[in-house]
Structure formats: structure tokens, C-alpha cells
GROMACS .gro file of C-alpha atoms in nm:
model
  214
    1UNK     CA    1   0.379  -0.155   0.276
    2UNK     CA    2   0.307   0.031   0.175
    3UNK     CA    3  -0.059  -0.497  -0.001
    4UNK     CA    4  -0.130  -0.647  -0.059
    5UNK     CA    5  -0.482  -1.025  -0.034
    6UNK     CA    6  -0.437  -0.955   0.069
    7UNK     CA    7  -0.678  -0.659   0.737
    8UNK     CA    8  -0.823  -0.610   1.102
    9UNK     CA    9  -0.778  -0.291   1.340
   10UNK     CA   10  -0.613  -0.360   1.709
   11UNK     CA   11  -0.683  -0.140   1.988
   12UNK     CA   12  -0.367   0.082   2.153
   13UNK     CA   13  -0.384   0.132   2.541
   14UNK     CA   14  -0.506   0.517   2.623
   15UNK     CA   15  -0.325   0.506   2.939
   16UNK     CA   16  -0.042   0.777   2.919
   17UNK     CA   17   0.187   0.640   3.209
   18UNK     CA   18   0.223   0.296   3.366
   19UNK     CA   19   0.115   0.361   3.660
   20UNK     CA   20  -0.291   0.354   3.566
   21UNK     CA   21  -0.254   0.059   3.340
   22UNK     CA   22  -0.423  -0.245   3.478
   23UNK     CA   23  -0.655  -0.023   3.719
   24UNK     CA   24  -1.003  -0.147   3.842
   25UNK     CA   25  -1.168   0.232   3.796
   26UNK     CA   26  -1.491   0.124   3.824
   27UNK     CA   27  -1.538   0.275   4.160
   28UNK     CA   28  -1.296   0.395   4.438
   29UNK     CA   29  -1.386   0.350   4.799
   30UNK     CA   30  -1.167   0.486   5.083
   31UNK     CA   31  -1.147   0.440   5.464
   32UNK     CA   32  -1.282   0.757   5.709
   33UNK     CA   33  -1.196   0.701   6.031
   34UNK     CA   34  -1.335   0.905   6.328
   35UNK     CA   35  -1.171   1.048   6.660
   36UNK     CA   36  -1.485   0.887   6.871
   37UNK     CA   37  -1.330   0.533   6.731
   38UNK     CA   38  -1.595   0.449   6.543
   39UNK     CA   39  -1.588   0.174   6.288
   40UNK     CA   40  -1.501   0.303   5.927
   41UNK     CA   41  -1.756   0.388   5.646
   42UNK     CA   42  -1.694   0.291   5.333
   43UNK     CA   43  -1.735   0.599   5.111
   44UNK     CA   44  -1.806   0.565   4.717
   45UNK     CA   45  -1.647   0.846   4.478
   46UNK     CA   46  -1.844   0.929   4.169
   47UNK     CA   47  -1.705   0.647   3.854
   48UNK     CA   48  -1.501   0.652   3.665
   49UNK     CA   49  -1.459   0.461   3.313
   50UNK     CA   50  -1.192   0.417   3.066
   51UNK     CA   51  -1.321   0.557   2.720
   52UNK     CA   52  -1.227   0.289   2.468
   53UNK     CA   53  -0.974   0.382   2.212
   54UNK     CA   54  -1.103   0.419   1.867
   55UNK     CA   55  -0.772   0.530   1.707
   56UNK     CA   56  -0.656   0.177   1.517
   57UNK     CA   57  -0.288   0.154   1.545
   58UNK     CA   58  -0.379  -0.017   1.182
   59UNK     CA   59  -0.493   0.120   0.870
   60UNK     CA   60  -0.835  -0.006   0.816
   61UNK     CA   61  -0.879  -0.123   0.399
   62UNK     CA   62  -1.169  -0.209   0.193
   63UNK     CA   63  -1.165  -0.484  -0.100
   64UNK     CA   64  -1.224  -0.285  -0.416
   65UNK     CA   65  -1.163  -0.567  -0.669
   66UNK     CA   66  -0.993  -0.875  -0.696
   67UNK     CA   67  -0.794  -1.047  -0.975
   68UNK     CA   68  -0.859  -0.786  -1.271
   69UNK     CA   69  -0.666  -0.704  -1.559
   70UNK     CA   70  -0.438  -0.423  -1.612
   71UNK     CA   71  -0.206  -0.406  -1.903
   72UNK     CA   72   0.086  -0.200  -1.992
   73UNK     CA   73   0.260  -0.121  -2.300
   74UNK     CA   74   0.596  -0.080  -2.408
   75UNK     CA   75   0.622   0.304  -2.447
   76UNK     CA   76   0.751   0.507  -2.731
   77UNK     CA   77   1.105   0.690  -2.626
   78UNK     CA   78   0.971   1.024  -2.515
   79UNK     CA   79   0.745   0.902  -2.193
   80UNK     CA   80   0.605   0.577  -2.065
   81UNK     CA   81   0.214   0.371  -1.984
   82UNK     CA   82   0.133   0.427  -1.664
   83UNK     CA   83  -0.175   0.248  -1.459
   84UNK     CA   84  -0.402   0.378  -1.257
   85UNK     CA   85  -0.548   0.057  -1.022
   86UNK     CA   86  -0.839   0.255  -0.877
   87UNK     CA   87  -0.962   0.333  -1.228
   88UNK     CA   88  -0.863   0.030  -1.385
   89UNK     CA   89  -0.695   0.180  -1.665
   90UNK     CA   90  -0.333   0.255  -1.854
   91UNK     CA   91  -0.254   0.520  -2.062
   92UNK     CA   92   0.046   0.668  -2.187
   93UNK     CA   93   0.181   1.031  -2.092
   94UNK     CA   94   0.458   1.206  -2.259
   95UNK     CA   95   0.769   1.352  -2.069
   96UNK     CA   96   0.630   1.678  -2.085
   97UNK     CA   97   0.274   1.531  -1.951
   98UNK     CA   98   0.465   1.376  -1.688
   99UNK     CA   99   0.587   1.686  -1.601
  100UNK     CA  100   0.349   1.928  -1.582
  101UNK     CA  101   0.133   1.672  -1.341
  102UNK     CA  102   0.420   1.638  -1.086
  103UNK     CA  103   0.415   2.042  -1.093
  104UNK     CA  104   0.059   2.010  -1.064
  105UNK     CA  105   0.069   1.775  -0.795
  106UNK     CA  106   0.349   1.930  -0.533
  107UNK     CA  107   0.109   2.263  -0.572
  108UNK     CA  108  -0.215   2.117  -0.444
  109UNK     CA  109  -0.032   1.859  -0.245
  110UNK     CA  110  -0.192   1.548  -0.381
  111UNK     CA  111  -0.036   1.237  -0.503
  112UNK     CA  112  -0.050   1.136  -0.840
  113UNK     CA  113  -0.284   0.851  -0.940
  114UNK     CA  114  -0.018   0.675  -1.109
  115UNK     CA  115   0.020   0.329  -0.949
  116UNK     CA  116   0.254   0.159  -1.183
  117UNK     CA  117   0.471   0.207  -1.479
  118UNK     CA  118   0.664   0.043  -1.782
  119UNK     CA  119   0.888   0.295  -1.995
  120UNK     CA  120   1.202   0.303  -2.167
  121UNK     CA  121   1.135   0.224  -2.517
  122UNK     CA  122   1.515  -0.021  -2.555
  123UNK     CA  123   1.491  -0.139  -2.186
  124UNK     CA  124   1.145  -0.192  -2.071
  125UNK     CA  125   1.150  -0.026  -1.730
  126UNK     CA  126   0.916  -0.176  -1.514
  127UNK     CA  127   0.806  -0.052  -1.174
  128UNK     CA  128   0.680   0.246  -0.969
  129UNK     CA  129   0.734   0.596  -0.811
  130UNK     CA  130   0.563   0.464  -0.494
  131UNK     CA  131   0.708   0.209  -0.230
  132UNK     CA  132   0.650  -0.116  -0.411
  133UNK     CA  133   0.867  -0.528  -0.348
  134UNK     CA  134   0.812  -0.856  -0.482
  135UNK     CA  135   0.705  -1.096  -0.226
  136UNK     CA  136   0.753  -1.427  -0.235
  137UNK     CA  137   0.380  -1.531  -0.160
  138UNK     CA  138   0.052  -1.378  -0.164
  139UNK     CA  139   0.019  -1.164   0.144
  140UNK     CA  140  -0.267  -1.258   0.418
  141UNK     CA  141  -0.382  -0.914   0.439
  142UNK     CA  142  -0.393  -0.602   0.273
  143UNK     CA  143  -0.178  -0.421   0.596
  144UNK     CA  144   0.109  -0.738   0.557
  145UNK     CA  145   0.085  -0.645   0.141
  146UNK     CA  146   0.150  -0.252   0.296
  147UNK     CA  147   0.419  -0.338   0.493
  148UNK     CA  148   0.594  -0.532   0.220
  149UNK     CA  149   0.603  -0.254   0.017
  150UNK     CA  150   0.693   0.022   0.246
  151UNK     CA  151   1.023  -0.221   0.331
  152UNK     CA  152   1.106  -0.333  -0.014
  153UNK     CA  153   1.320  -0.059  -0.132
  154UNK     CA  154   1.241  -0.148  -0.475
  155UNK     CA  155   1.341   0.101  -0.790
  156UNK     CA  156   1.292   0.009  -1.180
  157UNK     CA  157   1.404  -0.343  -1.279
  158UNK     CA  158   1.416  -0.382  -1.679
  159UNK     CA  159   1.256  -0.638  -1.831
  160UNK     CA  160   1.522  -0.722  -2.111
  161UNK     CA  161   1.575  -1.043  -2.082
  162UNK     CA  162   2.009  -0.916  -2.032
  163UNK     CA  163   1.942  -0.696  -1.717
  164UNK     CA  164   1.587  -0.885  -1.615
  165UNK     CA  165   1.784  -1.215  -1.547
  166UNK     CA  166   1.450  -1.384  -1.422
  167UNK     CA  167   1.358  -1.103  -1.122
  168UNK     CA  168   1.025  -1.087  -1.300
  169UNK     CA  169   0.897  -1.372  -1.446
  170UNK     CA  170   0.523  -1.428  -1.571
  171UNK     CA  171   0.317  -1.662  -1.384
  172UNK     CA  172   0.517  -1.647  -1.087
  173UNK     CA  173   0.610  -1.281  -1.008
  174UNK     CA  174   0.385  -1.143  -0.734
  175UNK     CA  175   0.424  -0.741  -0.597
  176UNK     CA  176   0.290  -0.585  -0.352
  177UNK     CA  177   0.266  -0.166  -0.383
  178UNK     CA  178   0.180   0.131  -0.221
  179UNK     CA  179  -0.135   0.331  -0.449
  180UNK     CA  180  -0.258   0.649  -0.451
  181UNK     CA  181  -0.572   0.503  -0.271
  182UNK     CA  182  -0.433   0.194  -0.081
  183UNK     CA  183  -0.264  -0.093  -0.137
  184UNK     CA  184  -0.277  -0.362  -0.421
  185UNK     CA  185  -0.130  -0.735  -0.504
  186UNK     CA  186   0.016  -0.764  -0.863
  187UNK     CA  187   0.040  -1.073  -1.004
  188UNK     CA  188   0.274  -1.078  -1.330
  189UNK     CA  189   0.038  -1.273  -1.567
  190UNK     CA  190   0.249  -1.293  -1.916
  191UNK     CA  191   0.462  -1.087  -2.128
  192UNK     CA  192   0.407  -1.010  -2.514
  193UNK     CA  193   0.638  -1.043  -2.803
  194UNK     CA  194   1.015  -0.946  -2.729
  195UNK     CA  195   0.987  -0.613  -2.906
  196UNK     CA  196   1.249  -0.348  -2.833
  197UNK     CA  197   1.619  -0.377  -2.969
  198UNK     CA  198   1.745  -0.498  -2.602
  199UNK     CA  199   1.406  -0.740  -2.670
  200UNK     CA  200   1.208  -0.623  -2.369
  201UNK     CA  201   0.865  -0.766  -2.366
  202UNK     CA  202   0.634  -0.531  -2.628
  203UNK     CA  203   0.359  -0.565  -2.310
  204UNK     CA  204   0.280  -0.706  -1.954
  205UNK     CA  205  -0.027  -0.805  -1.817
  206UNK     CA  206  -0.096  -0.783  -1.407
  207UNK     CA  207  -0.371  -0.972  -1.216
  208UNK     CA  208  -0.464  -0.721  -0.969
  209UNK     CA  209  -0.624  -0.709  -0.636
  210UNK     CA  210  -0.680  -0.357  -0.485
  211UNK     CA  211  -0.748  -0.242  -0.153
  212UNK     CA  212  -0.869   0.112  -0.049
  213UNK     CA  213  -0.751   0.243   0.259
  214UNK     CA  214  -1.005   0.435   0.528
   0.00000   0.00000   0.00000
């Protein structure tokens, strides 16, 4: 959370109980003592070093673009415009379309490379099928825009005006969400014409700032 803007790795410790952690293991030296009462040799063991731990408790993202824009149209009543953030497009799929790619999808276990949506042709649904919030600042890195998003809980808010009641506003609403590829910061840039009989906007605009992950 799942943004962002909106990243850095940290290193986990390898040691599996507490009782290594902290050890000097760069050499071990023990105490022989003989029955003629000799004084004890130091003997050296062969060393020993702690392999450092490449597994990143942190996903690790690339900047793939910052601050381009994505539109979205208000759909027809039988589907919705959908963006796709990696390809830096929107298009709009039919029910059916929708459909058969979510079939299409669970088979080969891959997730569809649609990032963000606006449907309902009276209501203007806005928002997405993966984890997605509104934050109340732009994120300092593309893991805090990630975890935003994974704890959001967020589900379609409508943007007529009678249901929006200012949750997304343009030129102030900024979203992080969870992507096909990564992560990305939204920033709501304006609205079109009221459009639909409940007067949702007839478009939206996003700034966008995507982040790949690996």
C-alpha cells in the first residue's frame, strides 16, 4: 500500500534464534589444558562469517514516470474506461469484455492491467479493483504510497456531486494505489462538464506518478 512519490531496502537479521545474535564469529579460540600442567595454548578453529542477507524486508521500486496524464471518461451504461498506468492509456471495455478478461485472468493466474476505473453512466463511479486510499499528502516514498493503499480499504466513491459530497475534489485529491506493476500517486487534476442525469463529471483527469516494483 499497496504508492505512492513517492523507497530504500533494509536488511533483516539471518540469525534464526537469539542466542547467536550479537556474536563476534570471526574466529573462536578455546583453552587446552594438559595433565603435565602446562600453560594453555590458544587453539584457532577454522572462521566463520555471517553471509549478509540479501532478502529486503522491502519491496525495492523503480521511477517509471512522473506527473503524466491519464484521463478517463464517463462510460456508456453497459461497461466502464479503465486505465492502464504502465501503458499510459484508457480505454473502454464492455461488460462482456470485462468479463471474459477476469475469466481469462483467474486461468493463467495473472492480474489484470487495469489500474483504475470510472463507470456507471448516472453515477460516475470512480475507483479501483485493487487496494487503493486517498492520502492526505504526497507520500515520501513509493513503499509509504504501498502501504497507504494496502490499509485504505477504499471501494467506489461516485462522483455526483449528491453522493461525492467533496471526497474527491480536483486540485486537491491525491490517491495512492496498488497496480498491476507497482505502485502509483494520483493526483485528481480537474473534472469536465457535469454530464450524466445525477451530473457526474463527463471526465477526470489524473497527474500520475508510477513506480514499478522489482
Amino acid at each position: 500500500m499497496t504508492l505512492t512519490g513517492c523507497g530504500g531496502t533494509t536488511i533483516e537479521n539471518n540469525c534464526s534464534t537469539g542466542a547467536d545474535c550479537g556474536r563476534d564469529h570471526r574466529g573462536s579460540t578455546q583453552s587446552h589444558a594438559t595433565d603435565q600442567g602446562k600453560v594453555a595454548v590458544p587453539s584457532t578453529g577454522p572462521s566463520t562469517s555471517v553471509a549478509p542477507d540479501k532478502s529486503p524486508t522491502q519491496a525495492a521500486y523503480s521511477l517509471v514516470y512522473e506527473g503524466k496524464q491519464v484521463g478517463l471518461s464517463l462510460p456508456d451504461c453497459a461497461g466502464g474506461w479503465y486505465a492502464d498506468f504502465e501503458e499510459r492509456t484508457s480505454k473502454f471495455y464492455s461488460d462482456d469484455d470485462l468479463s471474459n478478461m477476469e475469466s481469462q485472468a483467474a486461468n493463467t493466474g495473472q492480474q489484470l492491467p487495469l489500474d483504475f476505473y470510472y463507470r456507471n453512466c448516472a453515477w460516475g463511479g470512480f475507483g479501483s479493483q485493487n487496494p487503493w486510499s486517498i492520502v492526505s499528502e504526497e507520500p515520501a516514498s513509493p513503499t509509504d504510497c504501498a502501504d497507504a493503499a494496502k490499509s485504505g480499504g477504499m471501494d467506489t466513491i461516485s462522483l455526483a456531486p449528491v453522493k461525492n459530497e467533496g471526497r474527491v475534489k480536483p486540485g486537491a485529491t491525491l490517491i495512492c494505489t496498488i497496480t498491476d506493476a507497482g505502485v502509483a500517486f494520483l493526483k485528481v487534476k480537474e473534472f469536465g462538464p457535469e454530464a450524466s442525469s445525477m451530473r457526474a463529471p463527463a471526465s477526470v483527469a489524473l497527474d500520475v506518478t508510477l513506480w514499478k516494483q522489482g
